[in-house]
Structures are given as structure tokens and as C-alpha cells.
Short mmCIF file of C-alpha atoms and ligand atoms in Angstrom, two decimals:
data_model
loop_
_atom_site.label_atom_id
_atom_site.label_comp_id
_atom_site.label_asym_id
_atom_site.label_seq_id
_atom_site.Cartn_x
_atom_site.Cartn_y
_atom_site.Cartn_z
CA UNK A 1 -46.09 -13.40 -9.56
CA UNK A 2 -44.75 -9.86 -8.75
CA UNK A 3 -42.99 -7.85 -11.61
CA UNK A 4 -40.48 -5.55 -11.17
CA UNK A 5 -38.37 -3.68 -13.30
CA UNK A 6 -35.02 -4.49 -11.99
CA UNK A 7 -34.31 -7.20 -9.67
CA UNK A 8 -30.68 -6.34 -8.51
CA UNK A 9 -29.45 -9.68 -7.24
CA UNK A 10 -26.71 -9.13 -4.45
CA UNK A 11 -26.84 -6.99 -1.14
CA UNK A 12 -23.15 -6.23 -0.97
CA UNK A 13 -21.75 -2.79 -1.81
CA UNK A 14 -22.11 -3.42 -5.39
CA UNK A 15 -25.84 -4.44 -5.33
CA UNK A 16 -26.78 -1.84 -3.00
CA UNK A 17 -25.07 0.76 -5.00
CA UNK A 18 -26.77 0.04 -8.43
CA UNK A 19 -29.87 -0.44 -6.46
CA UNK A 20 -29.29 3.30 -4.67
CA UNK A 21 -28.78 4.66 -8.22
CA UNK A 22 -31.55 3.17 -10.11
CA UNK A 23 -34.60 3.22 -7.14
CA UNK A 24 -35.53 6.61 -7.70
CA UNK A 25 -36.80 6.13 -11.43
CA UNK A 26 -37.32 2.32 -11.21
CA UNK A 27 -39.51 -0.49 -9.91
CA UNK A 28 -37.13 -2.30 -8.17
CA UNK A 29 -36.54 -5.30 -5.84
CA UNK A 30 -32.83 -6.48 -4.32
CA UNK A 31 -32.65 -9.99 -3.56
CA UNK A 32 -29.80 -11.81 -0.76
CA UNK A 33 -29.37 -15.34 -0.08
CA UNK A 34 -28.72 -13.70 3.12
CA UNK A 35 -28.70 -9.95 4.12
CA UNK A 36 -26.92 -6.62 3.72
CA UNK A 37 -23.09 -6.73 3.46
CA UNK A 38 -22.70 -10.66 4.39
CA UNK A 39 -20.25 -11.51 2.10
CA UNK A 40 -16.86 -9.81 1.08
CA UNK A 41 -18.35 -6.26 1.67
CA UNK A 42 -18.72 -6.93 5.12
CA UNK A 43 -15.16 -8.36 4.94
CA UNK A 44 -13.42 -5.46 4.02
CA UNK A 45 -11.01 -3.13 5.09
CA UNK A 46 -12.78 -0.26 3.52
CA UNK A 47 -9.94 1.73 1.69
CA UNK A 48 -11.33 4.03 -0.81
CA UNK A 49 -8.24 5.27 -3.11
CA UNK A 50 -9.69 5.47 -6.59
CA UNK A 51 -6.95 7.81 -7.94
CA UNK A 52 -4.06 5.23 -7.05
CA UNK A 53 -5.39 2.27 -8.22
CA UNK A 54 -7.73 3.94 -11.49
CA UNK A 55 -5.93 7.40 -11.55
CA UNK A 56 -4.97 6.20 -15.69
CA UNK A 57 -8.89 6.49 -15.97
CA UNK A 58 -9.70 9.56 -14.68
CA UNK A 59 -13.06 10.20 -15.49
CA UNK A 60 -13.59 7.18 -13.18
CA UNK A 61 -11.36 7.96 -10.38
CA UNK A 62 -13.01 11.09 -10.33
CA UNK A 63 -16.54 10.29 -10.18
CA UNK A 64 -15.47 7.70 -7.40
CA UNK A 65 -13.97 10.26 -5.36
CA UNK A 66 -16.90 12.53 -5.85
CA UNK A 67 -19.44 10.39 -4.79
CA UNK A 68 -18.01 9.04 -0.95
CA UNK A 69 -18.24 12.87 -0.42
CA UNK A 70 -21.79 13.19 -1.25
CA UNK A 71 -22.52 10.81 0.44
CA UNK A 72 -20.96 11.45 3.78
CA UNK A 73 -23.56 12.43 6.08
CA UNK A 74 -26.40 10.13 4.86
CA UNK A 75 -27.66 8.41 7.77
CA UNK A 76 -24.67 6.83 10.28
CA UNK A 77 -22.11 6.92 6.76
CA UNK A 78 -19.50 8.63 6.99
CA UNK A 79 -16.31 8.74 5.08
CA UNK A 80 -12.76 9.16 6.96
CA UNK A 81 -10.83 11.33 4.43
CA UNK A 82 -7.32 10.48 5.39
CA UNK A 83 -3.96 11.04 3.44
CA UNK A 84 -2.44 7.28 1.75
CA UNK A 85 1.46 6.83 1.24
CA UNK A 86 2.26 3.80 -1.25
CA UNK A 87 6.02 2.98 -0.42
CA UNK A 88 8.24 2.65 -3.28
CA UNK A 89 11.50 0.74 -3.38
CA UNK A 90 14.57 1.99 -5.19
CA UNK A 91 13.99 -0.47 -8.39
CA UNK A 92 10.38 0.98 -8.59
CA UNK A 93 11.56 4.91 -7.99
CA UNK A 94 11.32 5.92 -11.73
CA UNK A 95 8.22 4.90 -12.80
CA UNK A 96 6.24 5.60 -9.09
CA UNK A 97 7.58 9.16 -10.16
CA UNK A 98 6.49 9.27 -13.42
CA UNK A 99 2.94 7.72 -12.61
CA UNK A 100 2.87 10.38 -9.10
CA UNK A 101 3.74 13.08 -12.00
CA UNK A 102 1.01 12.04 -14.64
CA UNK A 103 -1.75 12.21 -11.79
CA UNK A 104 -0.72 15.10 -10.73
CA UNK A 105 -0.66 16.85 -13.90
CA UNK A 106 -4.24 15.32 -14.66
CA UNK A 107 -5.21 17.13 -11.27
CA UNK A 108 -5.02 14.71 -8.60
CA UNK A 109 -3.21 15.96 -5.22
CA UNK A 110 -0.69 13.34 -5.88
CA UNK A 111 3.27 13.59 -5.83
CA UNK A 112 6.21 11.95 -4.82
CA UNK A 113 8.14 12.17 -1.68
CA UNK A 114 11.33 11.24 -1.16
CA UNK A 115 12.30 8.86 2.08
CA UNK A 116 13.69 12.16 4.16
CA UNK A 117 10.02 14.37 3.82
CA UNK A 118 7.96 11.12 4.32
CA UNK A 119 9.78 10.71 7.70
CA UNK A 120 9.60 14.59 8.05
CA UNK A 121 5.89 14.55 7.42
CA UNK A 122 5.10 11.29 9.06
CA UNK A 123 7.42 10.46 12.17
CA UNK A 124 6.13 6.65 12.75
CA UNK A 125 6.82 5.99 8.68
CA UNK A 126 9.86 3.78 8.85
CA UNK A 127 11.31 4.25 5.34
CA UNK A 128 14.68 2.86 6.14
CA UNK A 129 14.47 0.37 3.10
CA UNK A 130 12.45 2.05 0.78
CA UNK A 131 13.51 5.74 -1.53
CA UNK A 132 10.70 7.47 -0.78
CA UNK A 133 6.27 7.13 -1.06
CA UNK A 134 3.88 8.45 -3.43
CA UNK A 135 1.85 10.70 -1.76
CA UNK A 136 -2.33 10.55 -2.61
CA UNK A 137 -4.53 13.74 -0.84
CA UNK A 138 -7.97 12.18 -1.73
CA UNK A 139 -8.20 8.84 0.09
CA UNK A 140 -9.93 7.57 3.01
CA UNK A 141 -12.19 4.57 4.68
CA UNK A 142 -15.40 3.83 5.42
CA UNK A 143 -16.79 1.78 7.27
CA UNK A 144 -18.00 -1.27 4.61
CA UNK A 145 -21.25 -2.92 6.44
CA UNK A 146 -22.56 0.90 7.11
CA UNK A 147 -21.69 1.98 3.70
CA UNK A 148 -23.79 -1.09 2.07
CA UNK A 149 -26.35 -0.32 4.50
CA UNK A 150 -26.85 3.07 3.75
CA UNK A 151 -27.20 2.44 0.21
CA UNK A 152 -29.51 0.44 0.73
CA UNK A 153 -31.70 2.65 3.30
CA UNK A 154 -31.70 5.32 0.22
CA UNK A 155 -33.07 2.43 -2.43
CA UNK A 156 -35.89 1.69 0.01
CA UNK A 157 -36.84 5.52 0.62
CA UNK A 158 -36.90 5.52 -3.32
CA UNK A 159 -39.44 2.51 -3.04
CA UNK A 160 -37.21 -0.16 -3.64
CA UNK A 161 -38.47 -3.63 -2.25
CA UNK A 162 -35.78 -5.69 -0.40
CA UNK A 163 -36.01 -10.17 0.23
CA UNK A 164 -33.55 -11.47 2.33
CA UNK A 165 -33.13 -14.65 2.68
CA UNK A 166 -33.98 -15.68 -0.72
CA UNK A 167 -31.23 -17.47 -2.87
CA UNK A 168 -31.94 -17.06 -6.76
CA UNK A 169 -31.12 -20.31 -8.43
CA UNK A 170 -31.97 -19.64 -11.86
CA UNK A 171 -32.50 -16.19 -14.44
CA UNK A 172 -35.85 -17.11 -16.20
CA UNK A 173 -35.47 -16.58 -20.02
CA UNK A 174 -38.14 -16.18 -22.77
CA UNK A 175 -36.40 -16.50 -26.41
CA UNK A 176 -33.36 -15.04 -25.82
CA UNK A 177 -34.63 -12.31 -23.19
CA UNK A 178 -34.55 -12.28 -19.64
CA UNK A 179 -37.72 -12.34 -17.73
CA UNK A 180 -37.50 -12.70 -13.62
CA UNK A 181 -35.49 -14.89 -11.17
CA UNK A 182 -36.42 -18.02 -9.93
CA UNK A 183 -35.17 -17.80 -6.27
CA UNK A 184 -36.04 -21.02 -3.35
CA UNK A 185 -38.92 -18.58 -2.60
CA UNK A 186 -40.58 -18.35 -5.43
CA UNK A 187 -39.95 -16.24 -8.65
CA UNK A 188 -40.09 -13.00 -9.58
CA UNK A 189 -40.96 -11.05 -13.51
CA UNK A 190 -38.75 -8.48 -14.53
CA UNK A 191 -37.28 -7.09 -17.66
CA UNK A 192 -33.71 -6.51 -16.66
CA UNK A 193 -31.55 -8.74 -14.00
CA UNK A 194 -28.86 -7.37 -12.37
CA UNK A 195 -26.24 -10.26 -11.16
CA UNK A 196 -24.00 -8.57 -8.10
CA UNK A 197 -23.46 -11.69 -6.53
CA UNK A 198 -19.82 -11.71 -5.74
CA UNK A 199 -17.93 -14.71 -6.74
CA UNK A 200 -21.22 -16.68 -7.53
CA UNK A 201 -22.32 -14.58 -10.40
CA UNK A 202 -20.75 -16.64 -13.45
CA UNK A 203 -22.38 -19.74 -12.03
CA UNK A 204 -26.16 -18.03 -12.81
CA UNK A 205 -24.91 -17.40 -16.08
CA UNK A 206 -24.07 -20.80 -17.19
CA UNK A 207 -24.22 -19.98 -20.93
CA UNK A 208 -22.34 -16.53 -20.76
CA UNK A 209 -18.39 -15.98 -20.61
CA UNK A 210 -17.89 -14.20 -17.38
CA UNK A 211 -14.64 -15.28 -16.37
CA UNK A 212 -13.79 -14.48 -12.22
CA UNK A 213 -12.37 -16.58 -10.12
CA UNK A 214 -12.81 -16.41 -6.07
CA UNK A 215 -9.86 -15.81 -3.92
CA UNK A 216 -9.05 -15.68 -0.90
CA UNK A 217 -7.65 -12.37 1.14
CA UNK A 218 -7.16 -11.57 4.93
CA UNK A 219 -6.81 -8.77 7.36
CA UNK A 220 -5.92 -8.43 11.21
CA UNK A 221 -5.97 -5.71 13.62
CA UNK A 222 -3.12 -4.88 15.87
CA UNK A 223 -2.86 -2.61 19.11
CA UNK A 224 0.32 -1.34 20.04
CA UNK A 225 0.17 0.80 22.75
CA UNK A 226 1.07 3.78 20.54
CA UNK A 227 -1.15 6.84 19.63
CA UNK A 228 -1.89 6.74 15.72
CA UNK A 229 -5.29 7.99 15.61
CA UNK A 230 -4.44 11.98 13.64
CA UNK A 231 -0.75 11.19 12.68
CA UNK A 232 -0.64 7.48 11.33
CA UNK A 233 -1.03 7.76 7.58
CA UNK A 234 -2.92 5.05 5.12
CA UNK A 235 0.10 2.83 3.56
CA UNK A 236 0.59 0.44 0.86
CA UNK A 237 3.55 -1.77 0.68
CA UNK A 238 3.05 -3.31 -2.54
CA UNK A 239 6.90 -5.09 -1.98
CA UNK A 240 5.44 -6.74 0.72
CA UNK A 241 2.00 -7.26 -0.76
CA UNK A 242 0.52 -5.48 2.40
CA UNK A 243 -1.10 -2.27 3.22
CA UNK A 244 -2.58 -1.15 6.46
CA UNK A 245 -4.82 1.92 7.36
CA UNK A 246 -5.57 3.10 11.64
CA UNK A 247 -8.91 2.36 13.04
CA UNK A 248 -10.92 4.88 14.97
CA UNK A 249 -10.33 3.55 18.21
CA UNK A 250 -6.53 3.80 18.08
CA UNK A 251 -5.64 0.27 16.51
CA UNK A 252 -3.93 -0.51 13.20
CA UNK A 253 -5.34 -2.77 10.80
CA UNK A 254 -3.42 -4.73 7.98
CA UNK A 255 -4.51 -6.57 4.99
CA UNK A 256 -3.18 -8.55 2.11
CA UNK A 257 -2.29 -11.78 0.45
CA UNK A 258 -3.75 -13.01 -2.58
CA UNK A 259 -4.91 -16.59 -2.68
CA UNK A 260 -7.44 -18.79 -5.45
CA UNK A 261 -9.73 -20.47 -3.27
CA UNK A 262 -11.31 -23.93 -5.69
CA UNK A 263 -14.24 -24.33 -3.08
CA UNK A 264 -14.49 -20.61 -1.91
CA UNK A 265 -18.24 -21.86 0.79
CA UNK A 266 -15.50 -23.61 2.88
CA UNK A 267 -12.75 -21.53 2.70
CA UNK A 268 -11.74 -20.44 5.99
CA UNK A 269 -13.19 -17.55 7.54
CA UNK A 270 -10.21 -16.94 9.82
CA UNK A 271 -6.32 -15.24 9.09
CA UNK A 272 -3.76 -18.17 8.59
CA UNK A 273 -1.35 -18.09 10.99
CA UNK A 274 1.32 -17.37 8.43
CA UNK A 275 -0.41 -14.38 7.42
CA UNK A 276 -0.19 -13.28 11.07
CA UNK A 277 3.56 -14.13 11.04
CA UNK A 278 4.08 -11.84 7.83
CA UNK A 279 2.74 -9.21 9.66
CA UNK A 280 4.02 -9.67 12.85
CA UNK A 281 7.24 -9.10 11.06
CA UNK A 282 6.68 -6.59 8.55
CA UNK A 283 4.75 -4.14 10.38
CA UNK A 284 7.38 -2.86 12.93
CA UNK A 285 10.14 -3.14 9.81
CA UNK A 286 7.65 -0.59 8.24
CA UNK A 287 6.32 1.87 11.00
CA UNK A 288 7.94 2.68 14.42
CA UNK A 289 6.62 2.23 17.51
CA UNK A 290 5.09 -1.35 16.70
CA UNK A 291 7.69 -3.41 18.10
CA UNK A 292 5.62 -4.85 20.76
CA UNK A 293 1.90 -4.90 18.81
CA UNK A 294 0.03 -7.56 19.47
CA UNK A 295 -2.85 -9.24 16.91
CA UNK A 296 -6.29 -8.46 18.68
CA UNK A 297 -8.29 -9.47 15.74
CA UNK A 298 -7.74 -11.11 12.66
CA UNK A 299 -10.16 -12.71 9.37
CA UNK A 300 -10.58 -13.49 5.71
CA UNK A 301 -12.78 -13.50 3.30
CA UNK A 302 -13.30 -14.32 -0.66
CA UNK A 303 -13.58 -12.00 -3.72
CA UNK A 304 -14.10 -12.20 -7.13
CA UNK A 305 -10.82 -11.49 -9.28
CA UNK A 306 -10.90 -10.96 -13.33
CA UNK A 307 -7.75 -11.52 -16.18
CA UNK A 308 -6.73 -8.55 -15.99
CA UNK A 309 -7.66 -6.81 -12.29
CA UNK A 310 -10.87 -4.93 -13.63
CA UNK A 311 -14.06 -5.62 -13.29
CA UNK A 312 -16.72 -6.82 -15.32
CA UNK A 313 -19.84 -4.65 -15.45
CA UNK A 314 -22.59 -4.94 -18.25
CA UNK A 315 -23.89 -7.46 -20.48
CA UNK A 316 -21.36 -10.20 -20.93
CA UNK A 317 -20.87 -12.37 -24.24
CA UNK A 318 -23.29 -15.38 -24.31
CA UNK A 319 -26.06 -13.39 -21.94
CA UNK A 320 -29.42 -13.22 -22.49
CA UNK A 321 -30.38 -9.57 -23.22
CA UNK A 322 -31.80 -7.66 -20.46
CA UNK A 323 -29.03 -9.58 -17.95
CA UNK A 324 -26.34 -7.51 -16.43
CA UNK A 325 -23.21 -8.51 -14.62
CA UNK A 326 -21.44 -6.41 -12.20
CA UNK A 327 -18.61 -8.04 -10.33
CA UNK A 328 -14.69 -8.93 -10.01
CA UNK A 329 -13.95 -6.20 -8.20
CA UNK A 330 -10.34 -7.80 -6.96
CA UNK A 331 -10.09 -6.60 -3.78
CA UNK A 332 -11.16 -2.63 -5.19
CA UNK A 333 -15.13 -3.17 -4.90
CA UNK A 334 -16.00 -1.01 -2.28
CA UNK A 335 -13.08 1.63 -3.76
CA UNK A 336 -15.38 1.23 -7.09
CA UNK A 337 -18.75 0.47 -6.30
CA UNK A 338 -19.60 3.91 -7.07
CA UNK A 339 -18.29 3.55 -10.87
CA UNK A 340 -20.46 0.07 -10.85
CA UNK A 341 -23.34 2.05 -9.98
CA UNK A 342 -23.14 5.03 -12.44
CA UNK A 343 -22.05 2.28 -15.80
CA UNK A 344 -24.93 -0.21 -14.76
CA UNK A 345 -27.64 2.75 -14.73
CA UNK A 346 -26.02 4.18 -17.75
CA UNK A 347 -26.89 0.89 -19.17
CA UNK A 348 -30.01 0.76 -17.59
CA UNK A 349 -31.73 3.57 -18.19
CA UNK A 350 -29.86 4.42 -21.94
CA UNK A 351 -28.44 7.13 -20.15
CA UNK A 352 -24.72 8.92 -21.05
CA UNK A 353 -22.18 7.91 -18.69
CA UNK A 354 -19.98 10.34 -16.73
CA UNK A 355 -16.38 8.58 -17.52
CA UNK A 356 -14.86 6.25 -19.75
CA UNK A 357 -16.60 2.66 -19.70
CA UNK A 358 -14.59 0.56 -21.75
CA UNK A 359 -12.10 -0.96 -19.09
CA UNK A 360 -15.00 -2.44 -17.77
CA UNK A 361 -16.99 -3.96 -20.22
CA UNK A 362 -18.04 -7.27 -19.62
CA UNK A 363 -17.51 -8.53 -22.87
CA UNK A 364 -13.61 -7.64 -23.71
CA UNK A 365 -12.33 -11.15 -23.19
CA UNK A 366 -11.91 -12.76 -26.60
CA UNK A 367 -11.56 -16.46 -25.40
CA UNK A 368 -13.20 -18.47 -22.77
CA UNK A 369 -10.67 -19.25 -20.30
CA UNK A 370 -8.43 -16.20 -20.70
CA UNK A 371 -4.82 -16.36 -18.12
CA UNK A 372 -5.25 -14.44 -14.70
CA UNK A 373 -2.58 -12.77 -13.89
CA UNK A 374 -0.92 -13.28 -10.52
CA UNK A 375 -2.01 -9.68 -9.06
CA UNK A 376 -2.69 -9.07 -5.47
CA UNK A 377 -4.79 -6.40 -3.84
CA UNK A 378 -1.71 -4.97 -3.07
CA UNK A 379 -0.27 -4.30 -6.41
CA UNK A 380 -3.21 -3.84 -8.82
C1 LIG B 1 -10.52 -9.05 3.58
C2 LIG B 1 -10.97 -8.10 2.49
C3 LIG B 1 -10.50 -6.79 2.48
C4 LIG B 1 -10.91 -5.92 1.46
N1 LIG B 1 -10.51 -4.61 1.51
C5 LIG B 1 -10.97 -3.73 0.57
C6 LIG B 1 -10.64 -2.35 0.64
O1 LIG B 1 -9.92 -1.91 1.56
N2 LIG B 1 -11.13 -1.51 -0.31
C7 LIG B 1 -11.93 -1.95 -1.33
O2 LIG B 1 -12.32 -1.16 -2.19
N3 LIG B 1 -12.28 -3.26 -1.43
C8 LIG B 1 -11.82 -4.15 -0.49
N4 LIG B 1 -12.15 -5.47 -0.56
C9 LIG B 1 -12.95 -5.92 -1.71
C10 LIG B 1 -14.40 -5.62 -1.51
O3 LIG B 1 -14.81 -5.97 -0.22
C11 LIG B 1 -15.19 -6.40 -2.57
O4 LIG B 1 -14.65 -6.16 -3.86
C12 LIG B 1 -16.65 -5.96 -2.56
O5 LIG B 1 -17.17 -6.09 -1.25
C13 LIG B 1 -17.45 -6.79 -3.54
O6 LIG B 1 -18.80 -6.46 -3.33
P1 LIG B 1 -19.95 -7.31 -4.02
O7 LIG B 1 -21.21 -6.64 -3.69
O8 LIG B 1 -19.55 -7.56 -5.43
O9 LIG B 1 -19.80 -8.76 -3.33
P2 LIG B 1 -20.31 -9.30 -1.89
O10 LIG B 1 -20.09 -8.29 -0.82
O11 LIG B 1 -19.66 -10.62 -1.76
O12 LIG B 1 -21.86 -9.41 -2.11
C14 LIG B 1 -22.44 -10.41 -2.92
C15 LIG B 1 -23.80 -10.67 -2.33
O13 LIG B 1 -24.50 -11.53 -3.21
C16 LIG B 1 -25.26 -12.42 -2.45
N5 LIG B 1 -25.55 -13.60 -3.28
C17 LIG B 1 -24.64 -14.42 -3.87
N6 LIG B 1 -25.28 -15.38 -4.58
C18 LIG B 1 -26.60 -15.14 -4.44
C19 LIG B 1 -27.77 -15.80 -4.93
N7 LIG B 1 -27.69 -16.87 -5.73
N8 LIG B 1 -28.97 -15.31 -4.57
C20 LIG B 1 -29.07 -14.21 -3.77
N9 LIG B 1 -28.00 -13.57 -3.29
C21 LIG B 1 -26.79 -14.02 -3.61
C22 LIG B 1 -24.37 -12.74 -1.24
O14 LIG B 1 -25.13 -13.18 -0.13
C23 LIG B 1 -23.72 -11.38 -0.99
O15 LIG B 1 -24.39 -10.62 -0.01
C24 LIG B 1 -11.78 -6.37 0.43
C25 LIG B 1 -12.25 -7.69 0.45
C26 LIG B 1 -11.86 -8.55 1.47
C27 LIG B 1 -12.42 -9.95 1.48
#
């Protein structure tokens, strides 16, 4: 039987982020039921906006922002730095200020806009029922599958071992110590298991408290006839639980909705029609020139979600030692996968880490079926 390590279970963004970080100083092997980015990673819409949605943690946010950057440039990656408007309604004004003024002040190029210089600043903003946008200077995209993919490419040039193909069904466990993965093709030693396995990682933990739940989340593209590519902004409409971002080849894509899936393996892999509805009537109500857009593409897919919209990375309560969780990422993963990587070697290797970990611990929930709140993507 071969011994490793680490065996980093999980080929999404997450697994192939913790298995970029550790490779270089670790014998390690990543395992997928099926390959690179198959799941929600190769799902997404991309968005990388750390400082709006963990600006409060800063350390975080910035170590996020940092490392797209650095990375940019490695192999076909590359990260589309692009300026993000989050639309506030009048009810919300106050605090979007005060939250646009506490970033700022902890050094983010963040501030608040009201409706008449969003307009000014971006002509095909329609603002008309909204008092203005908070304004973020460090967001962007990437593109998800080639992210994953490049992460990956660095693990192996570190000497990191890859299976595809290979499902784990079981954590081996000697006393109360992890030991290897049993997977349908055969097992594997190893001293630490790392579980990145989306919205299947509580279920090969069946002892530990690891509390995610799938749901369910959907994106089209539109085209429109209009040129966006250099002067449509990235856009959150958290009123309308929908955000949208342009594509490189000139169309618009939109994303939202927030919906539990019970069997998440048969849950549709295709927008609902009242999704496209929604945005066939929001979009043009929220930028110009969309009247007449038409959906060319549309999809869903299923992530994990947590209580309280963080994720859970590190040991959870009721795990044997040596087993690591990192996953829940509600709708953010690819935004974080960065942080995952830097806590889980942290952990890892007994290493400091560079920002705050305790919002993500993965055992802060006191009870074992804590409420989820009823968060989207759009409004974590
Ligand atoms: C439609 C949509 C839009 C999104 N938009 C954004 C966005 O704009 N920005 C953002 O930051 N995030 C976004 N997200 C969220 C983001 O995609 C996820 O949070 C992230 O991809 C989670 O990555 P992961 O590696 O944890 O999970 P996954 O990508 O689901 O990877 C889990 C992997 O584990 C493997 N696996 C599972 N069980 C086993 C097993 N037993 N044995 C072996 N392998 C196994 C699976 O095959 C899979 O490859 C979006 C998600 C969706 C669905």
C-alpha cells in the first residue's frame, strides 16, 4: 500500500489549493471521484471580492487579494482585475456607508458613491431605484476550471501524485488517529487526510459534527448587442439577490438564488426557467442597454453552505486526529480558496498563520444541528 503524507481528498479549487500550498514540503497525493474542477468549481462564476464579503477580517481579505495576483501569470491563469459596485437601496444607505467607511479606513480602495457619480462613472449603471453603490477597487474574475487547474499543475511540479477517478469511501482509523483512505481503488496510508469534497465531506466523517448543507445556485449568460467589455462594471444587487459580472467575449453573465437541495446527485444541472424570468426582468431594470438581451447560456450547480455563511476549515469536533475538513464555502469558495489553503497548511505543517483563523474553525458550533440562516450568495 502506498503512503503518503497528505492525501488531499477533492480536486476542486479548495483541494487543489491546499494541495498547491503543501506539495512543495510534503509527500502528497490528491484524490477525485472524478477530475479537476468537476463539481461546483467548475460551476462558478468566478468573482473574487474578498474585501466585500470578508473586508471585517482583514488579515484574510488581504492575503486573498494578495495571492490571485501572484498568481496571475502561472501557466494559462490569469486574473481579470475589474472594479465591483454593490447597489444599495435607500433603507440600506447608512450602514453600506458606514461598512464602505470602515474598509476604507482599514485600507481597502473602497467608498461609497452616491446614485449621480455611479451613473457619472458608469453610463450603463441604471441606478434609478437605488441611492447610490459601494464602490470596491480590488476585485476581479477568473476563470474557475483554469484556476483549479493551475493549482494543480504547481502541486504536481512540487511532486504531488494525482488519482482521478477514484471515489474514497471510507478514512481508515487506528485508535483514534487517522491512517489512509479507503477509495473503490484500493487504499492509501497517510498520516493526515484532508476532506475538500464539497458538499460530500460531512458524510466521510460520520462521527464528527460538520454541519453543511448542499444548495442549489444558478447562473446564465446573456448577449445584448451592446459593447460592455472595458466599461461594464462587476455588480451586486443584493435586493434582488443577483449579481452579474461581463465575460471576455462581450456577454454578461448573472448569477444568484439560493436553494437547499435534499438529494443534491440529482439536482438539476440546468437554470429553472423562473430563474431566467428573474433575470430577464431585473437585468434591463438594473443596467441600460439590455432591453432586448437574450439568454445564450444558462446552468446550476450545488455548494456546500454552513450556520452562519463561513466556512469550516480544520479539525472538526468528533474527528479523528490527523483529519482535516475544509469546506462550506457558500457560494465564496473560489473568492476564499486562497485563505483555505494558507489555515489548512498552517495546521499542517504547525506553521503561524498570516490572518485571523478563528471565523473559520471547524469546531465553533456548540450543538449538532445548529439553525442555517436563510443567506444567499448574494447577501453574505
Ligand atoms: C453557479 C455557481 C456560481 C458560483 N460563483 C462563485 C463566485 O463567483 N465566486 C466564488 O468565490 N465562488 C462561487 N461559487 C462557489 C464556488 O464555486 C464553491 O464554493 C467552490 O467551487 C467550492 O470548491 P470545493 O473544492 O470545496 O468544491 P467542489 O468544486 O465541489 O470540489 C469537490 C470535489 O470533491 C470531489 N469529491 C467529492 N466526494 C469525493 C469522494 N468521496 N472521493 C473523491 N473525490 C470526491 C468532487 O468530485 C469534486 O471535484 C459558485 C458556485 C456555483 C455552483
Amino acid at each position: 500500500m502506498d503512503r503518503f503524507e497528505v492525501v488531499v481528498v477533492g480536486a476542486g479549487a479548495i483541494g487543489c489549493s491546499i494541495a498547491a500550498a503543501l506539495a512543495p514540503d510534503h509527500d502528497l497525493l490528491v484524490v477525485d471521484r472524478t477530475g479537476v474542477a468537476a463539481e461546483a468549481t467548475g460551476r462558478s462564476a468566478g468573482l473574487v471580492s474578498p474585501t466585500l464579503f470578508y473586508g471585517a477580517y482583514p488579515g484574510a481579505a488581504r492575503h486573498a487579494n494578495d495571492a490571485f495576483r501572484d498568481l496571475d501569470g502561472t501557466g494559462a491563469f490569469s486574473f481579470t482585475e475589474w472594479p465591483r459596485l454593490d447597489y444599495v437601496t435607500p433603507e440600506d444607505e447608512a450602514e453600506a456607508r458606514g461598512a464602505a467607511e470602515r474598509r476604507s479606513e482599514a485600507g481597502f480602495p473602497v467608498s461609497y458613491l452616491p446614485r449621480e457619480a455611479v451613473e457619472r462613472r458608469y453610463p450603463v449603471a441604471n441606478l434609478d431605484s437605488f441611492a447610490g453603490a459601494v464602490h470596491y477597487g480590488d476585485t476581479g474574475w477568473v476563470d474557475p476550471a483554469t484556476y483549479a487547474r493551475t493549482l494543480l499543475d504547481v502541486a504536481i511540479a512540487n511532486g504531488a501524485d494525482v488519482e482521478f477517478d477514484t471515489t474514497v469511501e471510507a478514512l481508515s482509523v487506528s485508535g483514534d488517529v487517522v491512517d489512509g483512505v479507503e477509495t473503490d481503488g484500493g487504499n492509501y496510508g497517510a498520516d493526515r487526510v484532508v476532506l475538500a469534497a464539497g458538499y460530500r465531506t460531512s458524510a466521510l466523517l460520520p462521527g464528527a459534527r460538520v454541519p453543511i448543507r448542499p444548495y442549489r445556485t444558478q447562473c446564465a449568460t446573456l448577449a445584448s448587442g451592446t459593447e460592455i467589455e472595458g466599461t461594464l462594471p462587476i455588480g451586486r444587487v443584493a435586493s434582488e439577490g443577483l449579481y452579474f459580472r461581463p465575460e471576455h467575449g462581450g456577454e454578461l453573465l448573472v448569477g444568484g438564488r439560493h436553494d437547499p437541495v435534499e438529494v443534491p446527485e440529482h439536482a438539476s444541472e440546468r437554470a429553472d426557467e423562473s430563474f431566467l424570468r428573474t433575470v430577464a426582468a431585473e437585468v434591463p431594470r438594473l443596467l441600460r442597454g439590455f432591453e432586448g438581451a437574450r439568454v445564450v447560456g444558462s446552468w446550476a450547480g450545488v455548494d456546500a453552505g454552513t450556520p452562519d455563511g463561513r466556512p469550516v476549515i480544520g479539525r472538526p469536533t468528533g474527528a479523528p486526529g490527523g483529519a482535516l475538513v475544509a469546506t462550506g464555502f457558500n457560494g465564496l469558495g473560489i473568492t476564499l480558496s486562497p485563505v483555505a489553503a494558507a489555515l489548512v497548511r498552517s495546521l499542517v505543517a504547525g506553521e503561524e498563520c498570516p490572518f485571523e483563523t478563528e471565523p473559520f474553525h471547524a469546531d465553533r458550533f456548540e450543538t449538532d444541528r445548529p439553525e442555517f440562516s436563510l443567506r444567499s450568495t448574494a447577501d453574505l
